[in-house]
CSV table of C-alpha atoms in Angstrom, one decimal:
chain,number,residue,atom,x,y,z
S,1,MET,CA,27.3,-55.4,-8.5
S,2,ALA,CA,28.4,-53.1,-11.3
S,3,GLN,CA,26.2,-53.0,-14.3
S,4,GLY,CA,27.8,-54.3,-17.6
S,5,PRO,CA,27.4,-52.6,-20.9
S,6,VAL,CA,23.8,-51.6,-21.9
S,7,VAL,CA,22.3,-50.9,-25.3
S,8,ILE,CA,19.1,-49.2,-26.1
S,9,GLY,CA,16.7,-50.4,-28.8
S,10,VAL,CA,14.0,-47.9,-29.8
S,11,ASP,CA,10.7,-49.0,-31.4
S,12,SER,CA,9.1,-45.9,-32.9
S,13,SER,CA,5.7,-47.1,-34.0
S,14,THR,CA,2.6,-45.5,-35.3
S,15,GLN,CA,1.1,-45.1,-31.8
S,16,SER,CA,4.1,-44.8,-29.4
S,17,THR,CA,7.8,-45.0,-28.8
S,18,LYS,CA,9.3,-47.7,-26.7
S,19,ALA,CA,13.0,-47.5,-25.5
S,20,LEU,CA,14.2,-50.9,-24.3
S,21,LEU,CA,17.3,-50.9,-22.1
S,22,THR,CA,19.1,-54.3,-22.7
S,23,ASP,CA,22.1,-56.0,-21.1
S,24,ALA,CA,24.4,-56.1,-24.1
S,25,GLU,CA,26.0,-59.3,-23.1
S,26,THR,CA,23.0,-61.5,-22.2
S,27,GLY,CA,20.1,-59.7,-24.0
S,28,ARG,CA,18.2,-59.5,-20.7
S,29,PRO,CA,15.6,-56.7,-20.8
S,30,LEU,CA,16.3,-54.2,-18.0
S,31,ALA,CA,13.4,-51.7,-18.5
S,32,VAL,CA,11.1,-50.3,-21.1
S,33,GLY,CA,10.4,-46.6,-21.3
S,34,ARG,CA,7.2,-45.5,-23.1
S,35,ALA,CA,5.8,-42.3,-24.6
S,36,PRO,CA,2.7,-41.9,-26.8
S,37,HIS,CA,2.4,-40.4,-30.3
S,38,ARG,CA,-0.5,-38.5,-31.8
S,39,VAL,CA,-1.9,-39.4,-35.2
S,40,ASP,CA,-4.1,-36.8,-36.9
S,41,GLY,CA,-6.4,-37.0,-39.9
S,42,SER,CA,-9.7,-38.4,-41.2
S,43,ALA,CA,-11.2,-39.7,-44.5
S,44,GLY,CA,-8.0,-41.6,-45.4
S,45,ALA,CA,-5.5,-39.0,-44.0
S,46,ARG,CA,-3.0,-40.2,-41.4
S,47,GLU,CA,-0.3,-37.7,-40.3
S,48,SER,CA,2.0,-37.1,-37.4
S,49,ASP,CA,4.5,-34.4,-36.5
S,50,PRO,CA,8.0,-35.9,-36.5
S,51,GLU,CA,9.1,-33.5,-33.8
S,52,LEU,CA,6.7,-35.4,-31.5
S,53,TRP,CA,8.5,-38.6,-32.4
S,54,TRP,CA,11.8,-37.0,-31.2
S,55,ARG,CA,10.2,-35.7,-28.0
S,56,ALA,CA,8.7,-39.2,-27.4
S,57,LEU,CA,12.1,-40.8,-27.9
S,58,CYS,CA,13.7,-38.5,-25.4
S,59,GLU,CA,10.9,-39.1,-22.9
S,60,ALA,CA,11.0,-42.9,-23.4
S,61,VAL,CA,14.8,-43.1,-22.9
S,62,ALA,CA,14.6,-41.0,-19.7
S,63,ALA,CA,11.8,-43.2,-18.4
S,64,GLY,CA,13.7,-46.4,-19.2
S,65,ILE,CA,16.9,-45.1,-17.5
S,66,GLU,CA,14.9,-44.2,-14.4
S,67,GLU,CA,13.1,-47.6,-14.3
S,68,ALA,CA,16.2,-49.7,-14.9
S,69,GLY,CA,18.1,-47.9,-12.2
S,70,VAL,CA,21.3,-48.1,-14.2
S,71,PRO,CA,23.8,-45.2,-14.7
S,72,ALA,CA,23.6,-43.5,-18.0
S,73,SER,CA,27.3,-44.1,-18.3
S,74,ALA,CA,26.6,-47.8,-18.8
S,75,VAL,CA,24.9,-47.2,-22.2
S,76,THR,CA,27.2,-47.9,-25.1
S,77,GLY,CA,25.0,-47.9,-28.1
S,78,ILE,CA,21.5,-47.0,-29.5
S,79,ALA,CA,19.5,-48.0,-32.6
S,80,VAL,CA,16.1,-47.0,-33.9
S,81,ALA,CA,13.5,-49.2,-35.6
S,82,GLY,CA,10.7,-47.2,-37.0
S,83,GLN,CA,7.3,-47.6,-38.7
S,84,GLN,CA,7.9,-48.1,-42.4
S,85,HIS,CA,7.1,-46.0,-45.5
S,86,GLY,CA,6.3,-42.7,-43.8
S,87,LEU,CA,7.3,-39.6,-45.7
S,88,VAL,CA,9.3,-36.9,-43.8
S,89,VAL,CA,10.1,-33.8,-45.8
S,90,LEU,CA,12.8,-31.6,-44.3
S,91,ASP,CA,13.9,-28.0,-44.8
S,92,ARG,CA,17.6,-26.9,-44.9
S,93,ALA,CA,17.8,-26.8,-41.1
S,94,GLY,CA,16.6,-30.4,-40.8
S,95,ARG,CA,13.2,-29.4,-39.6
S,96,PRO,CA,10.0,-31.0,-41.0
S,97,LEU,CA,8.2,-28.8,-43.5
S,98,ARG,CA,4.9,-30.4,-42.7
S,99,PRO,CA,3.5,-33.4,-40.7
S,100,ALA,CA,4.8,-36.8,-42.0
S,101,LEU,CA,2.5,-38.8,-44.2
S,102,LEU,CA,2.2,-42.2,-42.5
S,103,TRP,CA,2.1,-45.7,-44.0
S,104,ASN,CA,-1.6,-46.0,-43.4
S,105,ASP,CA,-2.5,-42.8,-45.1
S,106,THR,CA,-4.6,-44.0,-48.1
S,107,ARG,CA,-4.9,-40.7,-50.0
S,108,SER,CA,-2.1,-41.7,-52.3
S,109,ALA,CA,-3.9,-44.8,-53.7
S,110,PRO,CA,-4.5,-43.0,-57.1
S,111,GLN,CA,-0.9,-42.0,-57.3
S,112,ALA,CA,0.2,-45.6,-56.6
S,113,ALA,CA,-1.9,-46.8,-59.5
S,114,ALA,CA,-0.6,-44.2,-61.8
S,115,LEU,CA,3.0,-45.0,-60.9
S,116,THR,CA,2.4,-48.7,-61.5
S,117,GLU,CA,1.1,-48.0,-65.0
S,118,ALA,CA,3.8,-45.5,-65.8
S,119,LEU,CA,6.6,-48.1,-65.4
S,120,GLY,CA,4.7,-50.7,-67.4
S,121,GLY,CA,2.7,-52.6,-64.8
S,122,PRO,CA,3.2,-54.7,-61.7
S,123,GLN,CA,5.9,-57.1,-63.1
S,124,ALA,CA,8.1,-54.1,-64.1
S,125,TRP,CA,8.0,-52.9,-60.5
S,126,THR,CA,8.7,-56.2,-58.9
S,127,ALA,CA,11.6,-56.8,-61.2
S,128,ARG,CA,13.3,-53.7,-59.9
S,129,THR,CA,12.1,-52.9,-56.4
S,130,GLY,CA,10.5,-56.3,-55.4
S,131,SER,CA,7.2,-54.5,-54.8
S,132,VAL,CA,4.3,-53.0,-56.6
S,133,PRO,CA,3.3,-49.4,-55.4
S,134,VAL,CA,0.3,-49.3,-53.1
S,135,ALA,CA,-1.0,-46.3,-51.1
S,136,ALA,CA,1.4,-47.1,-48.3
S,137,VAL,CA,4.6,-46.9,-50.3
S,138,THR,CA,6.7,-43.7,-49.9
S,139,ALA,CA,7.0,-43.1,-53.6
S,140,ALA,CA,3.2,-42.8,-53.9
S,141,LYS,CA,3.2,-40.4,-51.0
S,142,TRP,CA,5.9,-38.2,-52.6
S,143,ARG,CA,3.8,-38.1,-55.8
S,144,TRP,CA,0.7,-37.2,-53.9
S,145,LEU,CA,2.6,-34.4,-52.1
S,146,HIS,CA,3.9,-33.2,-55.4
S,147,GLU,CA,0.4,-33.0,-57.0
S,148,ASN,CA,-1.4,-31.6,-53.9
S,149,GLU,CA,1.3,-29.5,-52.1
S,150,PRO,CA,3.9,-28.6,-54.7
S,151,ALA,CA,5.3,-25.8,-52.6
S,152,HIS,CA,6.5,-28.4,-50.1
S,153,THR,CA,8.2,-30.6,-52.6
S,154,SER,CA,9.9,-27.6,-54.2
S,155,ALA,CA,11.2,-26.5,-50.8
S,156,ALA,CA,12.4,-30.0,-49.7
S,157,ALA,CA,16.0,-30.1,-48.7
S,158,GLY,CA,15.8,-33.7,-47.4
S,159,ILE,CA,13.6,-36.8,-47.7
S,160,ARG,CA,13.6,-39.2,-44.8
S,161,LEU,CA,11.8,-42.3,-43.5
S,162,PRO,CA,10.7,-42.1,-39.9
S,163,HIS,CA,13.6,-44.1,-38.6
S,164,ASP,CA,16.0,-42.1,-40.8
S,165,PHE,CA,14.7,-38.9,-39.2
S,166,LEU,CA,15.4,-40.1,-35.7
S,167,THR,CA,18.8,-41.6,-36.5
S,168,GLU,CA,19.9,-38.3,-38.0
S,169,ARG,CA,18.8,-36.5,-34.8
S,170,LEU,CA,20.9,-38.9,-32.8
S,171,ALA,CA,24.1,-39.0,-34.9
S,172,GLY,CA,23.8,-35.9,-37.1
S,173,THR,CA,24.3,-38.2,-40.1
S,174,ALA,CA,21.8,-38.7,-42.9
S,175,ALA,CA,21.7,-42.5,-43.1
S,176,THR,CA,19.3,-45.4,-43.8
S,177,ASP,CA,19.6,-49.1,-44.3
S,178,PRO,CA,18.7,-51.6,-47.1
S,179,GLY,CA,15.7,-52.9,-45.2
S,180,ASP,CA,13.7,-49.8,-44.6
S,181,ALA,CA,15.0,-48.2,-47.9
S,182,SER,CA,13.4,-51.2,-49.8
S,183,GLY,CA,10.0,-50.0,-48.8
S,184,THR,CA,10.3,-46.6,-50.4
S,185,GLY,CA,9.6,-47.5,-54.1
S,186,TRP,CA,12.8,-45.9,-55.3
S,187,PHE,CA,15.3,-48.5,-54.0
S,188,SER,CA,16.2,-51.5,-56.1
S,189,THR,CA,16.4,-54.8,-54.2
S,190,ALA,CA,18.0,-56.2,-57.4
S,191,THR,CA,21.0,-53.9,-57.2
S,192,GLY,CA,20.9,-52.9,-53.5
S,193,SER,CA,20.9,-49.2,-54.3
S,194,TYR,CA,18.7,-46.3,-55.3
S,195,ASP,CA,17.3,-46.8,-58.8
S,196,PRO,CA,18.2,-43.8,-61.0
S,197,GLY,CA,15.3,-44.6,-63.4
S,198,LEU,CA,12.7,-44.6,-60.7
S,199,LEU,CA,14.1,-41.4,-59.2
S,200,GLU,CA,13.8,-39.8,-62.6
S,201,LEU,CA,10.2,-41.1,-62.9
S,202,LEU,CA,9.4,-39.5,-59.5
S,203,GLY,CA,11.2,-36.3,-60.1
S,204,LEU,CA,13.3,-36.9,-57.1
S,205,ASP,CA,16.9,-35.7,-56.7
S,206,VAL,CA,19.1,-38.4,-55.1
S,207,ARG,CA,20.9,-35.7,-53.1
S,208,LEU,CA,17.8,-35.3,-51.0
S,209,LEU,CA,18.1,-38.9,-49.8
S,210,PRO,CA,20.2,-40.4,-47.0
S,211,GLU,CA,23.2,-42.7,-47.7
S,212,VAL,CA,22.4,-46.4,-47.6
S,213,ALA,CA,24.5,-48.1,-45.0
S,214,ALA,CA,25.7,-51.7,-45.5
S,215,SER,CA,23.3,-52.9,-42.8
S,216,GLY,CA,21.2,-51.7,-39.9
S,217,ALA,CA,24.0,-52.7,-37.6
S,218,THR,CA,26.5,-50.4,-39.3
S,219,ARG,CA,27.8,-47.7,-37.0
S,220,VAL,CA,26.8,-44.5,-38.9
S,221,GLY,CA,28.1,-42.1,-36.3
S,222,SER,CA,28.3,-41.2,-32.6
S,223,LEU,CA,25.7,-39.6,-30.4
S,224,THR,CA,26.1,-35.8,-30.8
S,225,ALA,CA,26.5,-33.6,-27.8
S,226,ARG,CA,23.1,-31.9,-28.5
S,227,ALA,CA,21.3,-35.3,-28.7
S,228,ALA,CA,23.2,-36.6,-25.6
S,229,GLU,CA,22.0,-33.6,-23.6
S,230,ALA,CA,18.4,-34.1,-24.7
S,231,LEU,CA,18.5,-37.9,-23.9
S,232,GLY,CA,20.6,-37.8,-20.7
S,233,LEU,CA,23.1,-40.2,-22.3
S,234,PRO,CA,26.9,-40.0,-22.8
S,235,ALA,CA,28.0,-38.2,-26.0
S,236,GLY,CA,30.0,-40.3,-28.4
S,237,ILE,CA,28.2,-43.7,-27.9
S,238,ALA,CA,27.6,-45.8,-31.0
S,239,VAL,CA,24.6,-45.0,-33.2
S,240,ALA,CA,23.6,-47.8,-35.6
S,241,ALA,CA,21.9,-47.2,-38.9
S,242,GLY,CA,18.7,-48.9,-37.6
S,243,THR,CA,15.9,-50.2,-39.8
S,244,GLY,CA,12.2,-50.6,-40.3
S,245,ASP,CA,10.0,-52.2,-37.6
S,246,ASN,CA,9.4,-55.4,-39.5
S,247,MET,CA,13.1,-55.9,-40.3
S,248,ALA,CA,14.0,-55.3,-36.7
S,249,ALA,CA,11.4,-57.9,-35.5
S,250,ALA,CA,13.1,-60.4,-37.9
S,251,VAL,CA,16.5,-59.6,-36.2
S,252,GLY,CA,14.9,-59.9,-32.8
S,253,LEU,CA,13.6,-63.4,-33.8
S,254,GLY,CA,17.0,-64.4,-35.0
S,255,LEU,CA,15.8,-64.8,-38.6
S,256,GLY,CA,18.7,-64.5,-41.0
S,257,GLY,CA,17.7,-66.1,-44.3
S,258,ALA,CA,19.8,-69.2,-43.6
S,259,GLY,CA,18.0,-71.4,-46.2
S,260,LEU,CA,15.2,-71.3,-48.7
S,261,LEU,CA,12.9,-70.0,-46.0
S,262,ASP,CA,13.4,-69.3,-42.3
S,263,HIS,CA,10.4,-69.7,-40.0
S,264,PRO,CA,7.4,-67.6,-41.3
S,265,VAL,CA,6.1,-65.0,-38.9
S,266,LEU,CA,2.6,-63.6,-38.4
S,267,SER,CA,2.6,-60.3,-36.5
S,268,LEU,CA,-0.8,-59.2,-35.0
S,269,GLY,CA,-0.8,-55.5,-34.2
S,270,THR,CA,-2.5,-52.4,-35.6
S,271,SER,CA,-1.7,-54.0,-38.9
S,272,GLY,CA,-1.3,-57.7,-39.6
S,273,THR,CA,2.0,-58.7,-41.3
S,274,VAL,CA,3.4,-62.0,-42.5
S,275,PHE,CA,7.0,-62.3,-43.4
S,276,ALA,CA,9.9,-64.7,-43.6
S,277,ALA,CA,13.7,-64.4,-44.1
S,278,THR,CA,15.1,-65.9,-47.2
S,279,ARG,CA,18.2,-65.7,-49.4
S,280,THR,CA,15.9,-66.1,-52.5
S,281,ARG,CA,14.8,-62.8,-54.0
S,282,PRO,CA,11.1,-63.2,-54.5
S,283,ALA,CA,9.3,-61.1,-57.2
S,284,SER,CA,5.6,-61.4,-56.8
S,285,PRO,CA,3.1,-58.6,-57.2
S,286,ALA,CA,1.2,-60.0,-54.3
S,287,LEU,CA,4.0,-59.2,-51.9
S,288,SER,CA,6.2,-56.5,-50.6
S,289,GLY,CA,9.6,-57.9,-51.7
S,290,PHE,CA,11.6,-56.1,-49.0
S,291,ALA,CA,15.3,-56.5,-48.3
S,292,ALA,CA,16.2,-57.6,-44.8
S,293,THR,CA,18.4,-55.2,-42.9
S,294,ASP,CA,21.5,-57.4,-43.6
S,295,GLY,CA,21.0,-57.4,-47.3
S,296,THR,CA,19.2,-60.7,-47.6
S,297,PHE,CA,15.5,-60.7,-48.2
S,298,LEU,CA,12.3,-60.3,-46.2
S,299,PRO,CA,9.2,-60.9,-48.3
S,300,LEU,CA,6.3,-59.5,-46.5
S,301,ALA,CA,2.6,-58.9,-46.9
S,302,CYS,CA,0.7,-56.4,-44.7
S,303,THR,CA,-3.0,-56.0,-43.9
S,304,LEU,CA,-4.3,-52.7,-42.7
S,305,ASN,CA,-7.0,-54.1,-40.4
S,306,CYS,CA,-6.0,-56.3,-37.5
S,307,THR,CA,-6.3,-55.8,-33.7
S,308,LEU,CA,-7.7,-52.2,-33.8
S,309,ALA,CA,-10.4,-53.2,-36.3
S,310,VAL,CA,-11.5,-56.2,-34.2
S,311,ASP,CA,-11.4,-54.1,-31.0
S,312,LYS,CA,-13.7,-51.7,-32.7
S,313,VAL,CA,-16.2,-54.5,-33.5
S,314,ALA,CA,-16.0,-55.6,-29.9
S,315,ALA,CA,-16.7,-52.1,-28.7
S,316,LEU,CA,-19.7,-51.8,-31.0
S,317,LEU,CA,-21.1,-55.1,-29.7
S,318,GLY,CA,-20.3,-54.2,-26.1
S,319,LEU,CA,-18.2,-57.3,-25.7
S,320,GLY,CA,-14.8,-58.0,-24.2
S,321,ARG,CA,-12.0,-59.2,-26.5
S,322,ASP,CA,-12.3,-62.8,-25.4
S,323,GLU,CA,-16.1,-63.1,-25.4
S,324,ALA,CA,-15.9,-64.3,-29.0
S,325,GLU,CA,-17.1,-67.6,-30.4
S,326,PRO,CA,-16.6,-69.1,-33.9
S,327,GLY,CA,-18.7,-67.1,-36.4
S,328,GLY,CA,-21.0,-69.8,-37.6
S,329,GLU,CA,-22.5,-68.8,-40.9
S,330,ALA,CA,-21.6,-65.1,-40.5
S,331,VAL,CA,-18.6,-63.6,-42.4
S,332,LEU,CA,-17.2,-60.3,-41.3
S,333,LEU,CA,-14.4,-58.7,-43.3
S,334,PRO,CA,-13.2,-55.9,-41.0
S,335,TYR,CA,-11.8,-53.6,-43.7
S,336,LEU,CA,-12.5,-50.5,-41.7
S,337,ASP,CA,-9.6,-48.4,-43.1
S,338,GLY,CA,-9.6,-49.8,-46.6
S,339,GLU,CA,-7.3,-52.7,-47.2
S,340,ARG,CA,-3.7,-53.1,-48.4
S,341,THR,CA,-3.6,-56.9,-48.9
S,342,PRO,CA,-5.7,-57.5,-50.9
S,343,ASP,CA,-5.2,-54.1,-52.5
S,344,LEU,CA,-8.6,-52.5,-51.8
S,345,PRO,CA,-7.9,-49.0,-50.5
S,346,GLY,CA,-11.5,-47.8,-50.9
S,347,ALA,CA,-13.0,-50.8,-49.1
S,348,ALA,CA,-15.2,-50.7,-46.0
S,349,GLY,CA,-16.2,-53.4,-43.6
S,350,LEU,CA,-18.5,-56.1,-45.0
S,351,LEU,CA,-20.9,-58.3,-43.0
S,352,THR,CA,-22.9,-61.1,-44.5
S,353,GLY,CA,-24.5,-64.4,-43.6
S,354,LEU,CA,-26.6,-63.2,-40.7
S,355,ARG,CA,-29.3,-65.5,-39.3
S,356,HIS,CA,-31.9,-65.3,-36.5
S,357,ALA,CA,-29.6,-67.6,-34.5
S,358,THR,CA,-26.5,-65.4,-35.0
S,359,THR,CA,-25.2,-64.1,-31.7
S,360,GLY,CA,-23.1,-61.1,-30.7
S,361,PRO,CA,-20.1,-63.4,-29.7
S,362,GLN,CA,-20.4,-65.0,-33.1
S,363,LEU,CA,-20.2,-61.7,-34.9
S,364,LEU,CA,-17.1,-60.8,-32.9
S,365,GLY,CA,-15.7,-64.3,-33.7
S,366,ALA,CA,-16.4,-63.6,-37.4
S,367,ALA,CA,-14.3,-60.3,-37.1
S,368,TYR,CA,-11.4,-62.3,-35.7
S,369,GLU,CA,-11.8,-64.9,-38.5
S,370,GLY,CA,-12.0,-62.2,-41.2
S,371,ALA,CA,-8.8,-60.5,-40.0
S,372,VAL,CA,-6.9,-63.8,-39.5
S,373,PHE,CA,-8.1,-65.2,-42.9
S,374,THR,CA,-6.8,-62.1,-44.7
S,375,ALA,CA,-3.4,-62.5,-43.1
S,376,LEU,CA,-3.1,-66.2,-43.6
S,377,ARG,CA,-4.1,-66.0,-47.3
S,378,ALA,CA,-1.3,-63.5,-47.6
S,379,LEU,CA,1.0,-66.1,-46.0
S,380,ASP,CA,0.1,-68.5,-48.7
S,381,ASP,CA,1.1,-66.0,-51.4
S,382,LEU,CA,4.4,-65.5,-49.6
S,383,LEU,CA,5.2,-69.2,-49.6
S,384,TYR,CA,4.3,-69.5,-53.3
S,385,ALA,CA,6.6,-66.6,-54.1
S,386,CYS,CA,9.5,-68.4,-52.2
S,387,GLY,CA,9.0,-71.6,-54.3
S,388,LEU,CA,6.9,-73.5,-51.7
S,389,ASP,CA,3.4,-75.0,-52.0
S,390,PRO,CA,1.6,-73.9,-48.8
S,391,ALA,CA,-0.3,-77.3,-48.8
S,392,GLY,CA,2.8,-79.3,-49.7
S,393,PRO,CA,4.4,-81.8,-47.3
S,394,GLY,CA,7.2,-79.5,-46.2
S,395,ALA,CA,5.5,-76.1,-46.1
S,396,ALA,CA,2.2,-77.3,-44.6
S,397,THR,CA,3.9,-78.2,-41.3
S,398,LEU,CA,6.3,-75.2,-41.1
S,399,PRO,CA,5.9,-73.7,-37.6
S,400,LEU,CA,4.4,-70.2,-37.7
S,401,ARG,CA,5.8,-67.7,-35.2
S,402,LEU,CA,3.1,-65.5,-33.7
S,403,ILE,CA,4.2,-62.1,-32.5
S,404,GLY,CA,2.7,-58.6,-31.7
S,405,GLY,CA,0.1,-57.6,-29.2
S,406,GLY,CA,-2.5,-60.0,-30.5
S,407,ALA,CA,-0.1,-62.9,-29.8
S,408,GLN,CA,-0.8,-62.3,-26.1
S,409,GLY,CA,-4.6,-62.7,-26.6
S,410,ARG,CA,-6.2,-66.1,-26.2
S,411,THR,CA,-8.8,-65.6,-29.0
S,412,TRP,CA,-6.3,-64.4,-31.5
S,413,VAL,CA,-4.0,-67.4,-30.9
S,414,GLU,CA,-6.9,-69.9,-31.0
S,415,THR,CA,-8.3,-68.3,-34.2
S,416,VAL,CA,-4.9,-68.6,-35.9
S,417,ARG,CA,-4.5,-72.2,-34.8
S,418,ARG,CA,-8.0,-73.1,-36.1
S,419,LEU,CA,-7.7,-71.4,-39.5
S,420,SER,CA,-4.1,-72.3,-40.2
S,421,GLY,CA,-3.8,-75.8,-38.9
S,422,ARG,CA,-0.1,-75.1,-38.3
S,423,PRO,CA,2.1,-75.6,-35.2
S,424,LEU,CA,2.7,-72.2,-33.6
S,425,ILE,CA,5.6,-70.8,-31.6
S,426,VAL,CA,4.7,-67.8,-29.4
S,427,PRO,CA,8.0,-66.2,-28.4
S,428,ARG,CA,8.3,-65.3,-24.7
S,429,ALA,CA,9.9,-61.9,-25.6
S,430,THR,CA,7.2,-59.3,-26.2
S,431,GLU,CA,9.2,-56.4,-27.5
S,432,LEU,CA,10.8,-58.0,-30.5
S,433,VAL,CA,11.1,-54.8,-32.6
S,434,ALA,CA,12.9,-53.1,-29.7
S,435,LEU,CA,15.0,-56.2,-29.1
S,436,GLY,CA,16.0,-56.3,-32.7
S,437,ALA,CA,17.0,-52.7,-32.5
S,438,ALA,CA,19.0,-53.4,-29.4
S,439,ALA,CA,20.8,-56.3,-31.2
S,440,LEU,CA,21.6,-53.8,-34.0
S,441,ALA,CA,23.0,-51.4,-31.4
S,442,ALA,CA,25.1,-54.1,-29.8
S,443,ALA,CA,26.5,-55.1,-33.1
S,444,ALA,CA,27.3,-51.5,-33.9
S,445,VAL,CA,29.4,-51.4,-30.7
S,446,THR,CA,31.2,-54.8,-31.1
S,447,GLY,CA,31.2,-55.4,-34.9
S,448,ALA,CA,29.4,-58.7,-34.4
S,449,ASP,CA,26.6,-60.0,-36.6
S,450,ALA,CA,23.2,-58.7,-35.3
S,451,VAL,CA,21.2,-61.8,-36.1
S,452,ALA,CA,23.8,-64.0,-34.4
S,453,THR,CA,23.7,-61.7,-31.4
S,454,ALA,CA,19.9,-62.0,-31.1
S,455,THR,CA,20.1,-65.8,-31.5
S,456,ALA,CA,22.7,-66.0,-28.7
S,457,TRP,CA,20.3,-63.9,-26.5
S,458,GLY,CA,17.5,-66.5,-27.2
S,459,THR,CA,15.0,-63.8,-28.0
S,460,GLY,CA,13.1,-66.0,-30.5
S,461,GLU,CA,12.5,-68.9,-28.1
S,462,GLY,CA,9.0,-69.4,-26.7
S,463,VAL,CA,6.0,-71.6,-26.2
S,464,ALA,CA,5.3,-74.3,-28.8
S,465,LEU,CA,1.7,-75.1,-29.6
S,466,GLU,CA,0.8,-78.3,-31.5
S,467,PRO,CA,-1.4,-78.0,-34.6
S,468,VAL,CA,-5.2,-78.5,-34.4
S,469,ALA,CA,-7.5,-79.7,-37.2
S,470,ARG,CA,-7.9,-76.9,-39.7
S,471,ASP,CA,-11.4,-75.4,-40.0
S,472,THR,CA,-11.7,-75.7,-43.7
S,473,ALA,CA,-15.4,-74.9,-43.7
S,474,ALA,CA,-14.7,-71.5,-42.2
S,475,TRP,CA,-11.8,-70.9,-44.5
S,476,GLU,CA,-13.7,-71.8,-47.7
S,477,ARG,CA,-16.8,-69.7,-46.6
S,478,ILE,CA,-14.7,-66.6,-45.9
S,479,GLY,CA,-12.7,-67.0,-49.1
S,480,ALA,CA,-15.8,-67.4,-51.2
S,481,VAL,CA,-17.3,-64.1,-49.8
S,482,LEU,CA,-14.0,-62.2,-50.4
S,483,ASP,CA,-13.6,-63.4,-53.9
S,484,ARG,CA,-17.2,-62.4,-54.8
S,485,ALA,CA,-17.0,-59.1,-53.0
S,486,ALA,CA,-13.5,-57.9,-54.0
S,487,PRO,CA,-14.6,-56.3,-57.4
S,488,VAL,CA,-17.0,-54.0,-55.5
S,489,LEU,CA,-15.1,-53.5,-52.2
S,490,GLY,CA,-12.3,-51.5,-53.8
């Protein structure tokens, strides 16, 4: 039987690239090609060579085509979803001048604090961008680069986010979308455009930036002959604007900001993120008030320490991931890379409450609890910002969608259930970022709405888990430790 039209959704993350070949009519995944990335740096530095992202994209697409066994001629569109915030500085030939500064590079924390003060404080920033600068934000990285490597900022002929860089390689067009642009610190979610006053504050020429497409599903060009040769795909297929990874995951879940708040989501990966789609523009210093890729809003809070931090604790204890038990009296805040939410960039891990009876499995369980607590407290902040009381009759029973690699782990799921007391939905689809990108690609081909496309594909459907009694004792114990320790952790 002949294969129908195929689209490719690319998930270019911190650690790897995945290229998901998807049946454009049904959303059925056909194959996933993978290729790893390399992250360099220590003592707060986290950098990657963008050229490696491009090579990984080419390798992943080739592997996906081979695994799917479909002719390359069946592919009609492609879109990239990338890790947010990273700073890519290009020369006049479109080549990186230096390795990209990644979202989890914390060296720019002092610059973030200085920018916050320069504009008049957190409220001034949230009123314009929806977010307060932290080390992760691209604007802080640009300021760090200007102060530490001025030759590179002086020579810059282009500034891109990771997904922008890859989209430009595909289509030859410098383009971004409202969602990923809203994480830069120089895009206003109030106006839906670059903010001239912030660009002036940063000393950044708007001509260095890509054009902002109407949405991530906007067709910004066609696959160039050069890119087609590198990828083994037909030249001329549709290239969508693409978006950031969190925005793509929201599309993959079918979240479109239909009401006050669409189902909140907790993503358990290298970082932990909570987000929800809404048509209300939240302005809270506790959140990243991102735009969604369709121009609605995607308030989000991100923690730096999630699955990798807990895996590190498991390795130190010589235990498997699911050998954990509830932490008892022990509290372990696994802030091994500093922390973003709460904003404690200089923090290290903290362990307290040890007793003679404390066991290794309890210490591992305490690490899970510390990571989950941090993410769930951020969820409470998100709900407040959207006008909902987290303990109120409506919000307290909102189902929480659980995604990311941790959502496939028994201990992660049970810890979230126990500390949240909420019903959970665990989507069956496991590559939601890539699926969201595939929906953007399909919409770029057909002109349809990307969220409606993903909803028709059923990608957000999954296993529903009933709520269990909330472990309020553990919640209060961890919260008390964090509140006491925060002034010295940072």
